[in-house]
XYZ file of C-alpha atoms in Angstrom:
608
model
C 18.766 -241.050 -124.744
C 18.689 -241.151 -128.374
C 20.061 -244.081 -130.439
C 21.330 -244.186 -133.813
C 19.826 -246.667 -135.952
C 22.341 -249.655 -136.775
C 23.354 -249.572 -140.650
C 23.663 -252.592 -142.889
C 27.295 -253.495 -143.512
C 26.421 -255.332 -146.617
C 24.497 -252.644 -148.159
C 27.276 -250.321 -147.572
C 29.775 -252.568 -149.378
C 27.584 -253.061 -152.316
C 27.108 -249.331 -152.889
C 30.940 -248.841 -152.724
C 31.587 -251.333 -155.273
C 29.004 -249.890 -157.741
C 30.172 -246.571 -157.148
C 33.789 -247.908 -157.802
C 32.714 -249.480 -161.037
C 30.899 -246.185 -162.051
C 34.105 -244.337 -161.491
C 36.476 -246.698 -163.437
C 34.022 -246.670 -166.428
C 33.910 -242.798 -166.294
C 37.718 -242.710 -166.139
C 37.926 -245.148 -169.275
C 35.525 -243.056 -171.033
C 37.279 -239.841 -170.134
C 40.453 -241.427 -171.253
C 39.068 -242.710 -174.404
C 37.858 -239.198 -175.005
C 41.073 -237.396 -174.018
C 43.307 -239.719 -176.167
C 44.851 -238.404 -179.329
C 44.626 -241.029 -182.108
C 48.020 -241.872 -183.442
C 47.066 -240.666 -186.911
C 46.245 -237.019 -185.750
C 49.489 -237.237 -183.552
C 51.549 -237.828 -186.636
C 49.804 -235.134 -188.677
C 50.555 -232.569 -186.036
C 54.105 -233.665 -185.458
C 55.481 -231.474 -188.337
C 54.119 -228.196 -186.776
C 55.770 -229.390 -183.283
C 59.302 -229.917 -184.323
C 59.338 -227.035 -187.000
C 62.530 -224.846 -186.905
C 63.607 -221.862 -188.918
C 65.910 -222.785 -191.742
C 69.102 -221.171 -190.102
C 68.781 -223.415 -186.996
C 71.187 -226.405 -186.649
C 68.376 -228.867 -186.466
C 66.442 -227.784 -189.305
C 67.359 -230.770 -191.668
C 66.530 -233.171 -188.796
C 63.192 -231.535 -188.384
C 62.536 -232.043 -191.996
C 63.461 -235.764 -191.885
C 61.135 -236.377 -188.746
C 58.374 -234.290 -190.434
C 58.662 -236.340 -193.596
C 58.716 -239.770 -191.869
C 55.668 -238.756 -189.681
C 53.584 -237.940 -192.740
C 54.695 -240.944 -194.793
C 53.940 -243.274 -191.790
C 50.526 -241.547 -191.255
C 49.398 -241.968 -194.964
C 50.870 -245.502 -195.093
C 48.970 -246.569 -191.936
C 45.807 -244.868 -193.230
C 45.811 -247.005 -196.493
C 46.930 -250.257 -194.882
C 45.756 -250.550 -191.223
C 42.567 -248.440 -190.956
C 40.878 -248.333 -187.452
C 42.483 -245.809 -185.174
C 44.872 -245.002 -188.050
C 42.105 -244.014 -190.401
C 41.852 -240.255 -191.435
C 38.838 -238.309 -192.271
C 38.597 -236.996 -195.758
C 39.591 -233.607 -194.476
C 42.650 -234.792 -192.580
C 43.784 -236.888 -195.543
C 43.554 -234.088 -197.935
C 45.548 -232.053 -195.361
C 48.190 -234.968 -195.198
C 48.686 -235.060 -198.968
C 49.173 -231.146 -198.827
C 51.760 -231.265 -196.077
C 53.643 -233.930 -197.908
C 54.028 -231.504 -200.781
C 55.031 -228.671 -198.697
C 57.767 -230.716 -196.941
C 58.934 -232.179 -199.937
C 59.051 -228.677 -201.641
C 61.268 -227.600 -198.763
C 63.578 -230.448 -199.207
C 63.905 -229.668 -202.890
C 64.699 -226.057 -202.098
C 67.572 -227.274 -199.658
C 68.892 -229.587 -202.331
C 68.782 -232.458 -200.047
C 67.396 -234.916 -202.735
C 70.630 -234.632 -204.481
C 73.196 -235.254 -201.657
C 74.476 -238.671 -200.835
C 74.311 -237.918 -197.026
C 70.429 -237.895 -197.048
C 69.214 -241.030 -198.584
C 65.791 -240.535 -196.887
C 65.208 -237.587 -199.355
C 65.690 -239.629 -202.511
C 62.764 -239.849 -204.883
C 61.045 -236.977 -202.939
C 59.913 -235.325 -206.608
C 57.802 -238.458 -207.218
C 56.335 -238.184 -203.634
C 55.326 -234.610 -204.233
C 53.562 -235.302 -207.473
C 51.727 -238.210 -205.992
C 50.669 -236.110 -202.995
C 49.428 -233.255 -205.130
C 47.526 -235.654 -207.336
C 45.752 -237.270 -204.576
C 44.854 -233.973 -202.926
C 43.601 -232.657 -206.183
C 41.481 -235.732 -206.707
C 39.885 -235.503 -203.248
C 39.034 -231.814 -203.879
C 37.390 -232.701 -207.005
C 35.322 -235.533 -205.533
C 34.372 -233.895 -202.279
C 32.235 -230.534 -202.631
C 33.274 -229.527 -199.115
C 36.992 -229.814 -200.106
C 36.783 -227.811 -203.541
C 37.853 -224.638 -201.705
C 41.265 -226.302 -201.341
C 41.825 -226.935 -205.039
C 43.872 -223.721 -205.598
C 46.237 -224.558 -202.967
C 47.306 -227.775 -204.560
C 47.534 -225.997 -207.987
C 49.987 -223.522 -206.384
C 51.862 -226.547 -205.065
C 52.084 -227.755 -208.518
C 53.245 -224.620 -209.807
C 55.913 -224.475 -207.336
C 57.122 -227.909 -208.364
C 57.201 -226.844 -211.744
C 59.292 -223.806 -211.078
C 61.874 -226.040 -209.293
C 61.876 -228.350 -212.088
C 62.572 -225.314 -214.456
C 59.318 -226.089 -216.419
C 58.245 -222.476 -217.014
C 55.949 -222.903 -220.001
C 54.065 -225.604 -218.187
C 53.607 -223.753 -215.032
C 52.574 -220.583 -216.739
C 49.767 -222.568 -218.659
C 48.753 -224.060 -215.524
C 48.492 -220.649 -213.460
C 46.544 -219.114 -216.399
C 44.128 -221.842 -216.413
C 43.600 -221.728 -212.671
C 43.116 -217.890 -212.787
C 40.396 -218.305 -215.314
C 38.719 -220.973 -213.233
C 38.522 -218.976 -209.968
C 34.963 -217.761 -208.926
C 33.661 -215.253 -206.421
C 33.363 -217.773 -203.763
C 37.313 -218.099 -203.568
C 38.608 -215.525 -201.128
C 40.522 -212.614 -202.586
C 43.744 -213.848 -201.051
C 43.586 -216.927 -203.220
C 43.144 -214.716 -206.458
C 46.037 -212.359 -205.322
C 48.252 -215.397 -204.579
C 47.705 -217.046 -208.055
C 48.254 -213.797 -209.803
C 51.639 -213.225 -207.895
C 52.850 -216.666 -208.428
C 51.981 -216.409 -212.145
C 53.846 -213.094 -212.277
C 56.932 -214.848 -210.739
C 56.772 -217.720 -213.382
C 56.673 -215.295 -216.143
C 59.649 -213.237 -214.823
C 61.862 -216.328 -214.467
C 63.993 -217.575 -217.190
C 66.102 -220.463 -218.264
C 68.709 -220.685 -221.100
C 65.721 -222.083 -223.452
C 62.692 -220.194 -221.952
C 63.139 -216.389 -221.608
C 61.078 -213.958 -219.599
C 57.796 -212.678 -220.803
C 57.672 -209.343 -219.794
C 54.583 -208.345 -221.923
C 52.519 -210.843 -220.085
C 53.821 -210.061 -216.735
C 52.779 -206.408 -217.267
C 49.275 -207.685 -218.384
C 49.027 -209.830 -215.086
C 49.894 -206.640 -212.973
C 47.159 -204.634 -214.742
C 44.615 -207.532 -214.005
C 45.919 -207.675 -210.546
C 45.558 -203.840 -209.913
C 41.909 -203.756 -211.383
C 40.847 -206.717 -209.415
C 42.323 -205.124 -206.124
C 40.667 -201.660 -206.876
C 37.380 -203.635 -207.345
C 37.801 -205.390 -203.970
C 38.908 -201.996 -202.301
C 42.258 -203.468 -201.378
C 44.352 -200.321 -201.684
C 47.483 -201.900 -200.592
C 47.514 -204.734 -203.139
C 46.782 -202.205 -205.800
C 49.677 -200.201 -204.784
C 51.817 -203.359 -204.687
C 50.926 -203.823 -208.259
C 51.756 -200.393 -209.415
C 55.313 -200.494 -207.403
C 55.933 -204.041 -208.940
C 55.315 -202.626 -212.572
C 57.932 -199.943 -211.944
C 60.368 -202.714 -210.908
C 59.610 -204.811 -214.079
C 60.084 -201.958 -216.298
C 63.520 -201.079 -214.766
C 64.615 -204.778 -215.140
C 63.359 -204.870 -218.637
C 65.146 -201.653 -219.352
C 62.148 -200.154 -220.915
C 63.217 -196.430 -220.606
C 60.356 -195.076 -222.382
C 57.634 -196.133 -219.806
C 59.861 -195.504 -216.648
C 58.744 -191.867 -216.049
C 55.065 -192.532 -216.087
C 55.607 -195.780 -213.883
C 57.739 -193.951 -211.425
C 55.202 -190.959 -211.141
C 52.488 -193.536 -210.658
C 53.969 -195.475 -207.937
C 55.279 -192.371 -206.024
C 51.689 -190.967 -206.283
C 50.186 -194.360 -204.938
C 52.634 -194.074 -202.042
C 51.829 -190.344 -201.220
C 55.317 -189.384 -202.004
C 55.692 -185.812 -203.366
C 58.796 -183.782 -203.906
C 58.725 -180.019 -204.481
C 62.092 -180.264 -206.604
C 59.810 -182.003 -209.302
C 57.287 -179.017 -209.633
C 60.006 -176.204 -209.414
C 62.488 -176.527 -212.368
C 64.017 -173.027 -211.263
C 65.521 -174.432 -208.107
C 69.421 -174.053 -208.037
C 71.820 -176.830 -208.424
C 73.484 -176.410 -204.991
C 70.207 -175.992 -202.890
C 69.460 -178.918 -200.833
C 66.274 -180.374 -201.989
C 63.298 -180.655 -199.473
C 62.415 -183.822 -197.743
C 58.693 -184.811 -197.462
C 57.483 -184.858 -194.032
C 56.246 -188.232 -192.346
C 52.879 -189.474 -193.308
C 50.112 -189.864 -190.665
C 47.962 -192.237 -192.869
C 47.217 -195.668 -191.232
C 47.927 -197.385 -194.781
C 51.265 -195.646 -194.939
C 52.130 -196.717 -191.554
C 51.526 -200.338 -192.404
C 54.484 -202.648 -192.980
C 53.601 -203.260 -196.483
C 53.621 -199.519 -197.299
C 56.840 -198.777 -195.559
C 58.478 -201.768 -197.627
C 57.154 -200.397 -200.771
C 58.284 -196.956 -200.011
C 61.773 -198.079 -199.500
C 61.878 -200.189 -202.841
C 60.312 -197.251 -204.743
C 62.461 -194.665 -203.435
C 65.725 -196.829 -204.298
C 64.441 -197.715 -207.842
C 63.622 -193.926 -208.300
C 66.974 -192.867 -206.935
C 68.761 -195.206 -209.823
C 66.214 -194.159 -212.437
C 66.745 -190.449 -211.933
C 70.685 -190.944 -211.492
C 70.720 -192.846 -214.783
C 68.745 -189.990 -216.402
C 71.092 -187.405 -214.881
C 68.254 -185.789 -212.902
C 70.587 -185.640 -209.884
C 68.503 -183.070 -208.104
C 65.505 -185.370 -208.202
C 67.816 -188.305 -207.010
C 69.235 -186.220 -204.098
C 65.651 -185.259 -202.990
C 64.566 -189.124 -202.953
C 67.923 -190.105 -201.189
C 66.812 -187.602 -198.200
C 63.451 -189.167 -198.100
C 64.753 -192.841 -198.093
C 67.088 -192.362 -195.090
C 64.527 -190.397 -193.221
C 62.155 -193.652 -193.495
C 65.166 -195.828 -192.565
C 66.214 -193.748 -189.598
C 62.493 -193.865 -188.275
C 62.981 -197.843 -187.804
C 60.698 -198.757 -190.660
C 62.511 -201.917 -191.149
C 61.818 -203.247 -187.642
C 57.961 -203.628 -188.710
C 58.842 -206.594 -190.766
C 62.287 -207.970 -189.177
C 61.853 -211.411 -191.037
C 60.831 -210.167 -194.233
C 57.288 -211.638 -193.843
C 54.401 -209.192 -194.058
C 50.573 -210.085 -193.427
C 48.311 -207.848 -195.425
C 44.768 -207.459 -193.995
C 42.196 -207.422 -196.931
C 38.616 -206.054 -197.069
C 36.960 -209.536 -197.007
C 38.416 -212.851 -196.181
C 41.691 -213.957 -194.805
C 44.799 -211.739 -194.852
C 47.524 -212.245 -197.707
C 50.836 -213.290 -196.633
C 53.841 -211.826 -198.607
C 57.510 -212.425 -198.335
C 59.343 -209.209 -199.261
C 63.191 -208.481 -199.584
C 64.865 -209.124 -196.388
C 65.222 -205.909 -194.285
C 68.868 -206.451 -193.805
C 69.389 -206.564 -197.719
C 67.407 -203.232 -197.973
C 69.522 -201.518 -195.245
C 72.807 -202.290 -196.877
C 71.541 -201.709 -200.170
C 70.541 -198.270 -199.202
C 73.885 -197.037 -198.679
C 75.190 -198.551 -201.949
C 72.419 -196.877 -203.944
C 73.230 -193.605 -202.323
C 76.794 -193.752 -202.950
C 76.499 -194.646 -206.683
C 73.983 -191.813 -207.360
C 76.324 -189.149 -206.194
C 78.663 -187.557 -208.698
C 81.322 -185.336 -206.788
C 84.307 -187.157 -205.212
C 86.077 -183.931 -204.152
C 86.464 -182.135 -200.833
C 87.238 -183.375 -197.367
C 84.393 -185.582 -196.832
C 82.405 -186.243 -200.150
C 79.043 -187.826 -199.755
C 79.676 -190.360 -202.258
C 82.548 -191.805 -200.076
C 80.653 -191.213 -196.699
C 77.730 -193.485 -197.951
C 80.243 -196.319 -199.035
C 82.193 -196.204 -195.829
C 78.926 -196.364 -193.811
C 78.032 -199.390 -196.172
C 81.078 -201.121 -195.193
C 80.745 -200.497 -191.524
C 77.114 -201.952 -191.491
C 78.212 -204.994 -193.487
C 80.859 -205.750 -190.911
C 78.435 -206.040 -187.962
C 78.789 -209.636 -187.661
C 77.117 -209.829 -184.267
C 73.867 -209.175 -185.755
C 71.829 -212.254 -186.571
C 69.572 -212.349 -189.798
C 66.359 -213.786 -188.501
C 64.200 -215.986 -190.805
C 60.544 -216.999 -190.590
C 59.610 -220.635 -190.180
C 58.103 -220.862 -193.803
C 61.503 -220.072 -195.262
C 63.899 -222.813 -196.542
C 67.584 -223.212 -196.999
C 67.639 -221.705 -200.614
C 66.226 -218.560 -198.974
C 69.103 -218.519 -196.252
C 71.866 -218.945 -198.877
C 70.215 -216.409 -201.086
C 70.290 -213.700 -198.392
C 73.755 -214.443 -197.348
C 75.145 -214.447 -200.961
C 73.256 -211.107 -201.604
C 74.917 -209.647 -198.492
C 78.293 -210.926 -199.686
C 77.686 -209.283 -203.200
C 76.479 -205.878 -201.724
C 79.694 -205.924 -199.600
C 81.742 -206.665 -202.656
C 79.868 -203.863 -204.724
C 80.633 -201.248 -201.910
C 84.175 -202.264 -201.770
C 84.405 -201.731 -205.541
C 82.876 -198.490 -205.236
C 85.412 -197.443 -202.544
C 88.317 -198.524 -204.604
C 86.974 -196.369 -207.441
C 86.315 -193.266 -205.093
C 89.950 -193.607 -203.539
C 91.572 -194.038 -206.991
C 89.843 -190.866 -208.415
C 90.866 -189.011 -205.228
C 94.598 -190.171 -205.706
C 94.387 -191.813 -202.270
C 96.575 -194.975 -203.430
C 97.159 -196.446 -200.279
C 93.773 -196.390 -199.047
C 92.750 -197.900 -202.525
C 95.079 -200.725 -202.223
C 93.873 -201.612 -198.782
C 90.082 -201.821 -200.021
C 91.308 -203.549 -203.075
C 93.170 -206.281 -201.063
C 90.084 -206.357 -198.771
C 87.818 -206.899 -201.968
C 90.059 -209.754 -203.314
C 90.060 -211.579 -199.950
C 86.355 -211.343 -199.584
C 85.346 -212.433 -202.953
C 87.630 -215.505 -202.569
C 86.289 -216.423 -199.171
C 82.874 -216.298 -200.492
C 83.518 -217.999 -203.858
C 82.535 -214.782 -205.748
C 85.945 -214.016 -207.435
C 84.816 -215.401 -210.872
C 81.732 -213.159 -210.777
C 83.741 -210.200 -210.046
C 86.855 -211.138 -212.032
C 86.199 -208.568 -214.659
C 85.378 -205.653 -212.326
C 88.577 -206.472 -210.268
C 90.681 -206.478 -213.114
C 89.004 -203.232 -214.398
C 89.907 -201.621 -211.059
C 93.505 -202.868 -211.395
C 93.644 -201.220 -214.858
C 92.361 -197.945 -213.450
C 94.875 -197.917 -210.519
C 97.750 -198.798 -212.804
C 96.605 -196.049 -215.395
C 96.289 -193.384 -212.583
C 99.848 -194.188 -211.105
C 101.521 -194.055 -214.472
C 102.028 -197.781 -214.987
C 101.186 -197.659 -218.635
C 102.233 -201.278 -219.475
C 100.164 -202.978 -216.438
C 97.151 -200.780 -217.395
C 97.113 -201.855 -220.988
C 97.459 -205.411 -220.074
C 94.557 -205.148 -217.699
C 92.453 -203.265 -220.014
C 92.902 -205.975 -222.687
C 92.256 -208.788 -219.961
C 89.010 -207.028 -219.020
C 87.767 -207.417 -222.678
C 88.665 -211.089 -222.861
C 87.203 -211.918 -219.660
C 83.768 -209.998 -220.174
C 83.513 -211.490 -223.948
C 83.924 -214.984 -222.524
C 81.015 -214.156 -219.948
C 78.862 -212.683 -222.332
C 79.375 -215.025 -225.517
C 78.951 -218.486 -223.760
C 82.723 -219.137 -223.238
C 83.861 -217.530 -226.572
C 86.815 -215.460 -225.697
C 87.002 -213.328 -228.866
C 85.626 -209.949 -228.176
C 84.463 -209.622 -231.762
C 82.283 -212.733 -231.537
C 79.424 -210.851 -229.932
C 78.302 -207.608 -228.032
C 80.275 -206.658 -225.227
C 78.696 -205.886 -221.724
C 79.223 -202.676 -219.793
C 82.449 -203.855 -218.010
C 84.130 -205.057 -221.422
C 83.148 -201.911 -223.389
C 84.622 -200.037 -220.297
C 87.833 -201.866 -220.813
C 88.162 -200.970 -224.320
C 87.325 -197.356 -223.618
C 90.260 -197.316 -221.009
C 92.543 -198.758 -223.635
C 91.805 -196.278 -226.225
C 92.059 -193.317 -223.639
C 95.373 -194.735 -222.560
C 96.674 -194.987 -226.216
C 95.343 -191.621 -227.077
C 97.001 -190.075 -224.098
C 100.369 -191.526 -224.773
C 99.851 -190.150 -228.448
C 101.367 -193.665 -229.819
C 99.886 -196.575 -231.269
C 101.534 -199.410 -229.077
C 103.158 -199.595 -225.800
C 105.573 -202.283 -225.023
C 105.814 -204.189 -221.751
C 108.819 -202.354 -220.507
C 107.433 -198.679 -221.203
C 106.064 -196.334 -218.748
C 104.547 -192.887 -219.313
C 108.012 -191.276 -219.795
C 109.370 -193.790 -222.229
C 106.164 -193.752 -224.200
C 106.352 -189.917 -224.418
C 109.876 -190.191 -225.784
C 108.790 -192.595 -228.407
C 106.778 -189.651 -229.813
C 109.641 -187.307 -230.313
C 110.757 -186.623 -233.879
C 113.438 -189.005 -235.157
C 115.447 -189.016 -238.452
C 115.074 -192.932 -238.953
C 112.497 -193.739 -241.566
C 111.935 -197.214 -239.837
C 110.738 -195.493 -236.601
C 108.450 -193.163 -238.717
C 107.150 -196.281 -240.615
C 106.239 -197.881 -237.286
C 104.727 -194.777 -235.938
C 102.537 -194.623 -239.143
C 101.340 -198.157 -238.954
C 100.605 -197.628 -235.176
C 98.656 -194.435 -235.909
C 96.427 -196.432 -238.454
C 95.842 -199.192 -236.122
C 94.807 -196.502 -233.495
C 92.502 -194.913 -235.836
C 90.787 -198.097 -236.635
C 90.518 -199.023 -232.898
C 89.032 -195.491 -232.028
C 86.528 -195.694 -235.001
C 85.452 -199.219 -233.837
C 85.157 -198.323 -230.014
C 83.177 -195.021 -230.948
C 80.637 -197.105 -232.915
C 80.331 -199.541 -230.163
C 79.628 -196.751 -227.597
C 76.895 -194.930 -229.702
C 75.267 -198.360 -229.972
C 75.303 -199.048 -226.292
C 71.788 -197.410 -225.273
C 71.867 -198.672 -221.775
C 74.039 -195.909 -220.482
C 73.951 -192.466 -221.888
C 77.628 -191.729 -220.484
C 79.071 -194.543 -222.732
C 77.246 -192.845 -225.606
C 78.688 -189.543 -224.883
C 82.255 -191.135 -224.703
C 81.629 -192.353 -228.302
C 81.019 -188.856 -229.611
C 84.129 -187.478 -227.533
C 86.476 -190.267 -229.297
C 85.207 -189.246 -232.588
C 85.831 -185.531 -231.917
C 89.516 -186.549 -230.889
C 90.178 -188.019 -234.001
C 88.586 -185.136 -236.234
C 90.968 -183.255 -238.499
C 90.791 -180.131 -236.613
C 92.178 -181.809 -233.615
C 94.772 -184.092 -235.112
C 96.211 -181.656 -237.700
C 95.689 -178.328 -236.215
C 95.488 -178.482 -232.422
């Protein structure tokens, strides 16, 4: 019979206590290892509570994020211990304070009485940028982050409308960049400097020449680094800058350069013998990887819309029609779904990718139909393309169920800009529809669209911005319907409104140059008075009464009034003809000036 040896009870108890102590120490050590320091937790809180700018809790998330960073920096400087931050984390905290503060400034919260926690945010942003820059200059390992704080300073200066200081700052930073900095930093500095040179204030105009030089340097740098997409971006942006600056002498070369970089070719450009009624060929879809990237698709859409407007302005309607077909073929291929929020990451040959914010795809989609409509000429026929495109644009703008998505790095200013741009686009399309229906003598439909235009502009606080165009459309409808008195009043009102807008509140049309709308109003008045063959039209006159005034009468008083009216009309026609010929922005206006001069020629007035 085998016996088991008796165990020592006390030894067993001692061993158990030792193992318990060891396990408790291990748990404490593990707990200490897994515990997040409160400073790091506060530093990570903004990324946890982040919301897109169209979210109902976006403002609250900014408040919580700002309080977290404020407390993190305050406890680091006063308490120390577990609240202390490493140099890298301290630099990161100052940068986050500046970024959150800029988002608050873009939202305009620092100017509202309902958000007292945002008061004085500009001082905090400046202090955060200064402290972050100081750390980057003192610590060699953090010098790579110095351009980031320079860009934050530039964005702050842009918000404060200090354009000259911003341009000098970015120029100095670009010259100080070295090859050790990744290409994405170089490109971001160039693009931010471009934005500063294209911005303007009443006292600081745009600097287009410097902007074009920046684009040339950006293109050269991108070609050196073998970043084809960035080089193409520079070419397309140059085309856009030239159109905005109305430098028509350079537009043809810039358009061809941008289209060649994107691989867009049109047979109609090489075949001048093609017939006017022939439908121009549409280029087939590209199979290149670069052209399939979101950036290349976005650049193609931008370039085609700009090219359509350029060729339509130059009266090259066959070329414009070819590009309209290519534009809609790209849109039908769901190209906009590749960047639904307007945010594009561009992979580079070396270093991190470049993050770009492009025009929101919802804006591009609606603008494509407006551009297609205004580039067409013919309004005749059962279903003219000009009216079809405009109606489709209205149908798209009424799709209220579709939400407009925004990225997390956007701000409330971006949300307001997108929604107001969409509202302006819808108003533009409604103006186009009213004009088309008036030319087609579809007055009932024109009045319906006109009423919708007035309601839409009033609901979106755009009526003052569109007042001159709405008045001009009213004059055109009255002119077409034979309401001469109303048309004449509206034409003169258009001139007054436009002169007030273009001459800093001065209501006299002779105090400065008229804009396109104001000059169109004067053209309408001259055309109406020439058509009636009388110098003036009273408030009670219509077409028939005005024509009766021109019949021969025996009274010398009536002949004297007619002679004075003819002299007044002669002076008005001469003045408007000179204004039209000096208006180089539109060749159609210049042609109208020549026509007006021809109508008052001796061969016309005395013989015909």
